CSV table of C-alpha atoms and ligand atoms in Angstrom, one decimal:
chain,number,residue,atom,x,y,z
A,14,UNK,CA,52.1,37.1,141.6
A,15,UNK,CA,51.7,40.5,140.1
A,16,UNK,CA,49.8,40.9,136.9
A,17,UNK,CA,52.3,43.6,135.8
A,18,UNK,CA,55.1,43.2,133.3
A,19,UNK,CA,58.7,43.6,134.4
A,20,UNK,CA,59.1,46.4,131.9
A,21,UNK,CA,56.8,48.6,134.0
A,22,UNK,CA,59.3,48.7,136.8
A,23,UNK,CA,61.7,50.4,134.5
A,24,UNK,CA,59.6,53.5,134.1
A,25,UNK,CA,57.9,56.3,136.2
A,26,UNK,CA,54.6,58.0,135.5
A,27,UNK,CA,55.0,61.2,133.5
A,28,UNK,CA,55.6,64.1,136.0
A,29,UNK,CA,54.3,66.7,133.6
A,30,UNK,CA,51.0,64.9,133.2
A,31,UNK,CA,50.8,64.1,137.0
A,32,UNK,CA,51.2,67.8,138.0
A,33,UNK,CA,48.6,68.8,135.4
A,34,UNK,CA,46.2,66.2,136.7
A,35,UNK,CA,46.8,67.2,140.3
A,36,UNK,CA,46.2,70.9,139.6
A,37,UNK,CA,42.9,70.0,137.8
A,38,UNK,CA,41.9,67.9,140.8
A,39,UNK,CA,42.5,70.6,143.3
A,40,UNK,CA,40.7,73.2,141.2
A,41,UNK,CA,37.7,70.9,140.9
A,42,UNK,CA,37.3,70.8,144.7
A,43,UNK,CA,37.4,74.6,144.8
A,44,UNK,CA,41.0,75.3,145.7
A,45,UNK,CA,42.6,78.5,144.4
A,46,UNK,CA,45.2,77.0,142.1
A,47,UNK,CA,47.3,78.6,139.4
A,48,UNK,CA,48.5,75.8,137.1
A,49,UNK,CA,51.9,76.5,135.6
A,50,UNK,CA,52.6,72.8,135.1
A,51,UNK,CA,51.1,71.9,131.8
A,52,UNK,CA,53.1,72.5,128.6
A,53,UNK,CA,50.0,73.7,126.8
A,54,UNK,CA,49.2,77.1,125.2
A,55,UNK,CA,46.2,78.9,126.6
A,56,UNK,CA,45.2,80.2,123.2
A,57,UNK,CA,42.2,78.7,121.5
A,58,UNK,CA,42.9,76.7,118.2
A,59,UNK,CA,42.4,79.3,115.4
A,60,UNK,CA,39.0,79.3,113.8
A,61,UNK,CA,40.2,78.5,110.3
A,62,UNK,CA,41.6,75.2,111.7
A,63,UNK,CA,38.5,74.4,113.6
A,64,UNK,CA,36.4,75.1,110.5
A,65,UNK,CA,38.5,72.6,108.6
A,66,UNK,CA,37.6,70.0,111.2
A,67,UNK,CA,33.9,70.8,111.0
A,68,UNK,CA,34.0,70.5,107.2
A,69,UNK,CA,35.8,67.2,107.5
A,70,UNK,CA,33.0,65.9,109.7
A,71,UNK,CA,30.3,67.1,107.3
A,72,UNK,CA,32.2,65.6,104.4
A,73,UNK,CA,32.2,62.2,106.0
A,74,UNK,CA,36.0,62.1,106.8
A,75,UNK,CA,35.2,59.9,109.8
A,76,UNK,CA,36.7,56.6,108.6
A,77,UNK,CA,40.1,54.9,108.8
A,78,UNK,CA,42.8,56.7,106.9
A,79,UNK,CA,46.2,55.4,105.8
A,80,UNK,CA,47.9,54.2,109.0
A,81,UNK,CA,50.7,56.8,108.9
A,82,UNK,CA,48.8,59.8,107.5
A,83,UNK,CA,46.6,60.9,104.7
A,84,UNK,CA,48.2,61.8,101.4
A,85,UNK,CA,46.9,65.4,101.9
A,86,UNK,CA,48.5,65.7,105.3
A,87,UNK,CA,51.7,64.2,104.1
A,88,UNK,CA,51.8,66.7,101.2
A,89,UNK,CA,51.2,69.6,103.7
A,90,UNK,CA,54.0,68.3,105.8
A,91,UNK,CA,56.3,68.0,102.8
A,92,UNK,CA,55.5,71.6,101.9
A,93,UNK,CA,56.2,72.7,105.5
A,94,UNK,CA,59.6,71.1,105.6
A,95,UNK,CA,60.5,72.7,102.3
A,96,UNK,CA,59.2,76.1,103.3
A,97,UNK,CA,60.5,76.4,106.9
A,98,UNK,CA,63.6,74.1,106.9
A,99,UNK,CA,64.7,73.7,103.3
A,100,UNK,CA,64.3,69.9,103.6
A,101,UNK,CA,63.0,67.8,100.8
A,102,UNK,CA,61.0,64.7,101.6
A,103,UNK,CA,58.7,62.4,99.6
A,104,UNK,CA,55.5,60.9,100.9
A,105,UNK,CA,57.2,57.6,101.9
A,106,UNK,CA,59.6,59.6,104.1
A,107,UNK,CA,56.8,61.1,106.1
A,108,UNK,CA,54.9,59.6,109.0
A,109,UNK,CA,52.0,61.0,111.1
A,110,UNK,CA,51.1,59.8,114.6
A,111,UNK,CA,48.9,60.6,117.5
A,112,UNK,CA,51.0,63.5,118.8
A,113,UNK,CA,54.8,63.9,118.7
A,114,UNK,CA,54.9,61.5,121.6
A,115,UNK,CA,53.7,58.6,119.6
A,116,UNK,CA,56.1,59.4,116.7
A,117,UNK,CA,59.0,59.4,119.1
A,118,UNK,CA,57.8,56.2,120.8
A,119,UNK,CA,57.4,54.4,117.4
A,120,UNK,CA,60.9,55.5,116.4
A,121,UNK,CA,62.5,54.1,119.5
A,122,UNK,CA,60.4,50.9,119.5
A,123,UNK,CA,61.3,50.3,115.9
A,124,UNK,CA,65.0,50.7,116.3
A,125,UNK,CA,66.3,49.8,119.8
A,126,UNK,CA,67.7,46.4,120.7
A,127,UNK,CA,68.4,45.6,124.4
A,128,UNK,CA,71.4,47.5,125.5
A,129,UNK,CA,71.4,50.0,122.7
A,130,UNK,CA,72.4,53.5,124.0
A,131,UNK,CA,70.6,56.8,123.5
A,132,UNK,CA,72.4,60.0,124.3
A,133,UNK,CA,70.1,62.5,126.0
A,134,UNK,CA,71.2,65.9,127.1
A,135,UNK,CA,69.8,66.9,130.5
A,136,UNK,CA,67.6,68.8,131.3
A,137,UNK,CA,65.4,66.7,129.0
A,138,UNK,CA,61.7,66.3,128.4
A,139,UNK,CA,60.4,63.8,131.0
A,140,UNK,CA,59.4,61.1,128.5
A,141,UNK,CA,62.6,60.6,126.5
A,142,UNK,CA,64.5,58.4,129.0
A,143,UNK,CA,61.4,56.4,129.9
A,144,UNK,CA,60.5,55.7,126.3
A,145,UNK,CA,64.1,54.5,125.8
A,146,UNK,CA,63.7,52.2,128.8
A,147,UNK,CA,60.4,50.9,127.6
A,148,UNK,CA,62.1,50.0,124.4
A,149,UNK,CA,64.8,48.2,126.4
A,150,UNK,CA,67.5,50.7,125.5
A,151,UNK,CA,69.8,52.5,127.9
A,152,UNK,CA,69.6,56.3,128.3
A,153,UNK,CA,73.0,58.0,128.5
A,154,UNK,CA,72.5,61.3,130.2
A,155,UNK,CA,74.7,64.2,129.5
A,156,UNK,CA,74.6,67.0,132.1
A,157,UNK,CA,74.1,70.5,130.7
A,158,UNK,CA,73.9,73.0,133.5
A,159,UNK,CA,72.6,76.5,133.5
A,160,UNK,CA,76.2,77.9,133.3
A,161,UNK,CA,76.4,76.1,129.9
A,162,UNK,CA,73.1,77.6,128.8
A,163,UNK,CA,71.6,74.1,129.3
A,164,UNK,CA,73.2,73.1,126.0
A,165,UNK,CA,75.4,70.1,125.1
A,166,UNK,CA,78.8,70.9,123.6
A,167,UNK,CA,80.6,68.9,120.8
A,168,UNK,CA,83.1,67.6,123.4
A,169,UNK,CA,80.4,66.3,125.7
A,170,UNK,CA,78.7,64.6,122.7
A,171,UNK,CA,82.0,63.1,121.6
A,172,UNK,CA,82.6,61.7,125.1
A,173,UNK,CA,79.1,60.2,125.3
A,174,UNK,CA,79.3,58.3,122.1
A,175,UNK,CA,80.2,54.6,122.3
A,176,UNK,CA,80.0,51.7,119.8
A,177,UNK,CA,76.6,51.0,121.3
A,178,UNK,CA,75.2,54.4,120.7
A,179,UNK,CA,72.2,54.2,118.4
A,180,UNK,CA,70.6,57.7,118.7
A,181,UNK,CA,71.2,61.1,120.1
A,182,UNK,CA,68.0,63.0,121.0
A,183,UNK,CA,68.1,66.8,120.5
A,184,UNK,CA,65.3,69.2,121.4
A,185,UNK,CA,65.6,72.9,120.4
A,186,UNK,CA,64.1,75.1,121.7
A,187,UNK,CA,64.0,72.9,124.7
A,188,UNK,CA,61.3,71.6,127.0
A,189,UNK,CA,62.0,72.3,129.9
A,190,UNK,CA,64.6,75.0,129.7
A,191,UNK,CA,63.5,77.0,126.6
A,192,UNK,CA,67.2,77.0,125.5
A,193,UNK,CA,67.8,77.1,121.8
A,194,UNK,CA,70.8,75.9,119.8
A,195,UNK,CA,72.3,78.6,117.5
A,196,UNK,CA,73.6,77.5,114.1
A,197,UNK,CA,77.1,77.5,115.6
A,198,UNK,CA,76.0,75.4,118.6
A,199,UNK,CA,74.4,73.0,116.3
A,200,UNK,CA,77.3,72.8,113.9
A,201,UNK,CA,79.6,71.8,116.9
A,202,UNK,CA,77.3,68.8,117.4
A,203,UNK,CA,76.8,67.9,113.7
A,204,UNK,CA,80.6,68.0,113.2
A,205,UNK,CA,80.9,65.3,115.8
A,206,UNK,CA,78.0,63.3,114.4
A,207,UNK,CA,79.5,63.3,110.9
A,208,UNK,CA,82.5,61.4,112.3
A,209,UNK,CA,80.3,58.6,113.8
A,210,UNK,CA,78.2,57.1,111.0
A,211,UNK,CA,76.6,54.5,113.3
A,212,UNK,CA,74.8,57.2,115.3
A,213,UNK,CA,71.3,58.5,114.3
A,214,UNK,CA,69.8,61.8,115.3
A,215,UNK,CA,66.3,62.2,116.6
A,216,UNK,CA,65.5,65.9,116.7
A,217,UNK,CA,62.3,67.1,118.4
A,218,UNK,CA,61.5,70.4,116.8
A,219,UNK,CA,58.1,70.8,118.5
A,220,UNK,CA,58.8,74.4,119.6
A,221,UNK,CA,60.3,75.5,116.3
A,222,UNK,CA,58.1,78.6,115.8
A,223,UNK,CA,58.1,79.7,119.4
A,224,UNK,CA,61.4,81.7,119.4
A,225,UNK,CA,61.9,85.3,120.6
A,226,UNK,CA,64.1,88.3,120.0
A,227,UNK,CA,66.7,87.8,117.3
A,228,UNK,CA,67.1,84.0,117.9
A,229,UNK,CA,66.8,82.0,114.7
A,230,UNK,CA,65.7,78.3,114.8
A,231,UNK,CA,67.7,75.7,113.0
A,232,UNK,CA,67.4,71.9,112.7
A,233,UNK,CA,70.0,69.2,112.3
A,234,UNK,CA,69.5,68.1,108.6
A,235,UNK,CA,69.4,71.7,107.5
A,236,UNK,CA,72.7,72.6,109.2
A,237,UNK,CA,74.4,69.4,108.1
A,238,UNK,CA,72.7,67.8,105.0
A,239,UNK,CA,75.1,64.9,105.2
A,240,UNK,CA,73.2,63.7,108.3
A,241,UNK,CA,69.8,63.8,106.6
A,242,UNK,CA,69.9,60.0,105.8
A,243,UNK,CA,70.2,59.2,109.5
A,244,UNK,CA,68.1,62.0,111.0
A,245,UNK,CA,64.5,61.8,112.1
A,246,UNK,CA,63.0,65.3,112.1
A,247,UNK,CA,60.1,65.3,114.5
A,248,UNK,CA,57.5,68.1,114.7
A,249,UNK,CA,53.8,68.6,115.3
A,250,UNK,CA,50.9,71.0,115.5
A,251,UNK,CA,50.3,70.9,119.3
A,252,UNK,CA,52.3,73.9,120.5
A,253,UNK,CA,52.6,76.2,117.5
A,254,UNK,CA,48.9,75.9,116.5
A,255,UNK,CA,47.6,75.4,120.1
A,256,UNK,CA,46.3,71.9,119.1
A,257,UNK,CA,47.4,69.8,122.0
A,258,UNK,CA,44.2,67.9,122.3
A,259,UNK,CA,44.0,67.1,118.6
A,260,UNK,CA,47.0,64.8,118.9
A,261,UNK,CA,48.9,65.2,115.6
A,262,UNK,CA,52.6,64.8,115.4
A,263,UNK,CA,54.7,64.0,112.4
A,264,UNK,CA,58.3,63.2,111.2
A,265,UNK,CA,60.4,63.2,108.2
A,266,UNK,CA,63.2,60.6,107.8
A,267,UNK,CA,64.7,57.8,105.8
A,268,UNK,CA,62.2,55.4,104.1
A,269,UNK,CA,63.3,52.2,105.9
A,270,UNK,CA,62.8,53.8,109.3
A,271,UNK,CA,59.5,55.5,108.4
A,272,UNK,CA,58.1,52.1,107.1
A,273,UNK,CA,59.2,50.4,110.3
A,274,UNK,CA,57.5,53.1,112.4
A,275,UNK,CA,54.3,52.6,110.4
A,276,UNK,CA,54.5,48.9,111.1
A,277,UNK,CA,54.5,49.5,114.9
A,278,UNK,CA,51.6,52.0,114.6
A,279,UNK,CA,49.7,49.5,112.4
A,280,UNK,CA,49.8,47.0,115.2
A,281,UNK,CA,49.0,49.4,117.9
A,282,UNK,CA,46.8,52.4,117.3
A,283,UNK,CA,46.4,52.6,113.4
A,284,UNK,CA,45.8,56.0,112.0
A,285,UNK,CA,45.7,59.2,114.1
A,286,UNK,CA,42.2,60.8,114.2
A,287,UNK,CA,40.9,61.5,110.6
A,288,UNK,CA,39.3,64.7,111.7
A,289,UNK,CA,42.4,66.0,113.4
A,290,UNK,CA,44.4,65.1,110.3
A,291,UNK,CA,42.1,67.3,108.2
A,292,UNK,CA,42.5,70.1,110.7
A,293,UNK,CA,46.3,69.7,110.6
A,294,UNK,CA,46.3,70.0,106.8
A,295,UNK,CA,44.7,73.4,107.2
A,296,UNK,CA,47.0,74.4,110.0
A,297,UNK,CA,50.1,73.7,107.9
A,298,UNK,CA,48.8,75.1,104.6
A,299,UNK,CA,46.8,78.0,105.9
A,300,UNK,CA,47.7,81.6,106.7
A,301,UNK,CA,50.4,81.5,109.4
A,302,UNK,CA,50.1,85.2,110.3
A,303,UNK,CA,48.2,84.6,113.5
A,304,UNK,CA,51.3,83.2,115.0
A,305,UNK,CA,53.0,86.6,115.1
A,306,UNK,CA,50.7,87.9,117.9
A,307,UNK,CA,51.1,84.7,119.9
A,308,UNK,CA,54.9,84.9,119.7
A,309,UNK,CA,54.7,88.6,120.8
A,310,UNK,CA,52.5,87.6,123.7
A,311,UNK,CA,54.8,84.7,124.7
A,312,UNK,CA,57.9,87.0,124.5
A,313,UNK,CA,56.2,89.5,126.8
A,314,UNK,CA,55.2,86.8,129.3
A,315,UNK,CA,58.7,85.4,129.3
A,316,UNK,CA,60.2,88.8,130.1
A,317,UNK,CA,57.6,89.3,132.9
A,318,UNK,CA,58.3,85.9,134.5
A,319,UNK,CA,62.0,86.1,134.2
A,320,UNK,CA,62.1,89.6,135.8
A,321,UNK,CA,59.7,88.7,138.6
A,322,UNK,CA,61.4,85.4,139.4
A,323,UNK,CA,64.8,87.1,139.6
A,324,UNK,CA,63.4,89.3,142.3
A,325,UNK,CA,62.7,86.2,144.5
A,326,UNK,CA,65.0,85.4,147.3
A,327,UNK,CA,66.9,82.2,146.5
A,328,UNK,CA,65.8,81.9,142.9
A,329,UNK,CA,67.9,82.5,139.7
A,330,UNK,CA,66.1,82.5,136.4
A,331,UNK,CA,68.0,82.4,133.1
A,332,UNK,CA,66.3,84.1,130.1
A,333,UNK,CA,65.5,81.5,127.5
A,334,UNK,CA,65.5,81.8,123.7
A,335,UNK,CA,62.2,80.0,123.0
A,336,UNK,CA,59.4,77.5,123.9
A,337,UNK,CA,57.1,78.7,126.7
A,338,UNK,CA,59.1,77.5,129.7
A,339,UNK,CA,61.5,78.9,132.2
A,340,UNK,CA,63.8,76.7,134.3
A,341,UNK,CA,64.9,78.6,137.3
A,342,UNK,CA,67.3,77.3,139.9
A,343,UNK,CA,65.9,77.1,143.5
A,344,UNK,CA,69.4,76.3,144.9
A,345,UNK,CA,69.1,79.4,147.1
A,346,UNK,CA,66.1,77.9,148.9
A,347,UNK,CA,67.5,74.4,149.6
A,348,UNK,CA,68.2,74.0,153.3
A,349,UNK,CA,65.8,76.8,154.3
A,350,UNK,CA,62.7,76.1,156.5
A,351,UNK,CA,59.1,76.7,155.6
A,352,UNK,CA,56.7,78.4,158.0
A,353,UNK,CA,55.4,74.9,158.9
A,354,UNK,CA,58.8,73.9,160.0
A,355,UNK,CA,59.7,71.7,157.1
A,356,UNK,CA,63.2,71.8,155.7
A,357,UNK,CA,63.4,72.2,151.9
A,358,UNK,CA,65.8,69.4,150.9
A,359,UNK,CA,65.1,69.0,147.2
A,360,UNK,CA,63.4,70.8,144.3
A,361,UNK,CA,60.5,68.4,144.8
A,362,UNK,CA,60.1,69.7,148.4
A,363,UNK,CA,60.2,73.2,147.0
A,364,UNK,CA,57.4,72.7,144.4
A,365,UNK,CA,55.3,70.8,147.0
A,366,UNK,CA,55.7,73.9,149.3
A,367,UNK,CA,54.6,76.2,146.5
A,368,UNK,CA,51.5,74.0,145.9
A,369,UNK,CA,50.6,73.6,149.5
A,370,UNK,CA,51.4,77.2,150.7
A,371,UNK,CA,50.5,79.2,147.6
A,372,UNK,CA,48.4,77.0,145.4
A,373,UNK,CA,50.9,77.1,142.6
A,374,UNK,CA,51.4,74.0,140.4
A,375,UNK,CA,54.7,73.6,138.6
A,376,UNK,CA,57.1,70.7,137.9
A,377,UNK,CA,60.2,69.9,139.9
A,378,UNK,CA,63.6,69.8,138.1
A,379,UNK,CA,64.5,66.2,139.2
A,380,UNK,CA,61.9,65.0,136.7
A,381,UNK,CA,63.8,66.6,133.9
A,382,UNK,CA,67.2,65.4,135.1
A,383,UNK,CA,68.7,68.6,136.5
A,384,UNK,CA,68.3,69.7,140.1
A,385,UNK,CA,67.7,71.9,142.0
A,386,UNK,CA,65.4,73.6,139.5
A,387,UNK,CA,61.8,73.8,138.6
A,388,UNK,CA,59.9,74.3,135.4
A,389,UNK,CA,57.3,77.0,134.9
A,390,UNK,CA,55.1,77.0,131.8
A,391,UNK,CA,54.2,80.6,131.0
A,392,UNK,CA,51.6,79.7,128.5
A,393,UNK,CA,48.9,81.4,130.5
A,394,UNK,CA,47.6,85.0,130.9
A,395,UNK,CA,49.8,87.8,132.1
A,396,UNK,CA,47.4,88.3,134.9
A,397,UNK,CA,47.8,84.7,136.2
A,398,UNK,CA,51.5,84.9,135.7
A,399,UNK,CA,51.8,88.1,137.7
A,400,UNK,CA,49.8,86.6,140.5
A,401,UNK,CA,51.8,83.4,140.3
A,402,UNK,CA,55.1,85.2,140.5
A,403,UNK,CA,53.9,87.3,143.5
A,404,UNK,CA,53.0,84.1,145.2
A,405,UNK,CA,56.5,82.6,144.6
A,406,UNK,CA,58.0,85.9,145.9
A,407,UNK,CA,55.9,85.6,149.0
A,408,UNK,CA,56.7,81.9,149.4
A,409,UNK,CA,60.4,82.5,149.1
A,410,UNK,CA,60.3,85.5,151.5
A,411,UNK,CA,58.5,83.3,154.1
A,412,UNK,CA,61.4,80.8,154.2
A,413,UNK,CA,63.8,81.1,157.2
A,414,UNK,CA,67.3,80.1,157.8
A,415,UNK,CA,70.3,79.8,155.6
A,416,UNK,CA,70.5,78.1,152.2
A,417,UNK,CA,72.8,75.1,152.1
A,418,UNK,CA,75.4,75.0,149.4
A,419,UNK,CA,74.3,72.4,146.8
A,420,UNK,CA,76.6,70.8,144.4
B,509,LIG,N1,54.8,68.1,126.5
B,509,LIG,C1,54.0,68.8,127.5
B,509,LIG,C2,54.7,69.1,128.8
B,509,LIG,O1,55.9,68.8,128.9
B,509,LIG,C3,52.7,68.1,127.7
B,509,LIG,C4,52.7,67.0,128.7
B,509,LIG,C5,53.5,65.8,128.3
B,509,LIG,O2,53.1,65.1,127.4
B,509,LIG,O3,54.6,65.7,128.8
B,509,LIG,O4,54.1,69.5,129.7
């Protein structure tokens, strides 16, 4: 008999982490690989944040802290929510975990009973449905194709809600598409949610600061204050401060939920790293002006990638509002044949071809719930991005035969 629990058969390994690991492995054996798989900025963590961590070490902040965050970090988070989102929280409405990922996991584990439904617009970040499944809930996937800007409409949300719905998960700007909900888009959703008091909203705002052009970020409880007492506003320092490895995510929400999430964390991992928490205090309280140059760099990279991908035969790439991802369609390559004689049947075949033929690592769309697409993370140098897009152009031009119409 297997040692493994039944729940394990409900989930898959994380595709984003798998691609990142694969790219690292191939690089380590000397292959010429350009990794566009990881959702991780290439910038170094700013010095003022690193210095705060060094000081924390020197000051002996190396012991257990409160399970769900130090008072100093909670205060910095409270100030951040006030400053950026006009949201008021008290310390007992704030929780801090080991990355946004743990915060989301705690929330789902603390609230889902078997069979409870969670509405998830697709394309979604790979881990949402699997976390729901681990917590014995049922993901209810709402298809949001490129023609709809990868966004869920009020009508779609209304149709997806049942008496069993516990949560809807929103993520703007989105991983993997970069699509951002305008205030009007968001209002269309909050108007529906106001009518369904049994539905809670989990909003993953991890890419809040990474928006381009004249797009303005908004979050659920800010757009519809009446929803605040059933909204969990999740955020973190990983992407905006280039602190992926430090593992600090946080959320603001109603006391009862925050307390329950702390209970789960207290019986699993206890506090997030004390040193990382001290660094996060500085990240949130410190001078935010460094971000302007990062945002400009990301916007320039986005334009470069969108432009070059749209020159590829068989690829169509929408221009997203934020995050550091593009989510092009490779429908025009499905049915074509590679120089090795393999027919590209799926987006997974397509990304495998890019890796094998051109040493390019990116993530296939099926992992995010919408095919045939693929995700490119453009959080890397312009030079690498130019080379990567040239390789994709070459790979596409080397395909032969006709594309097959895909539904
Ligand atoms: N969130 C990032 C990504 O989508 C990091 C990897 C992960 O945790 O999924 O690539």
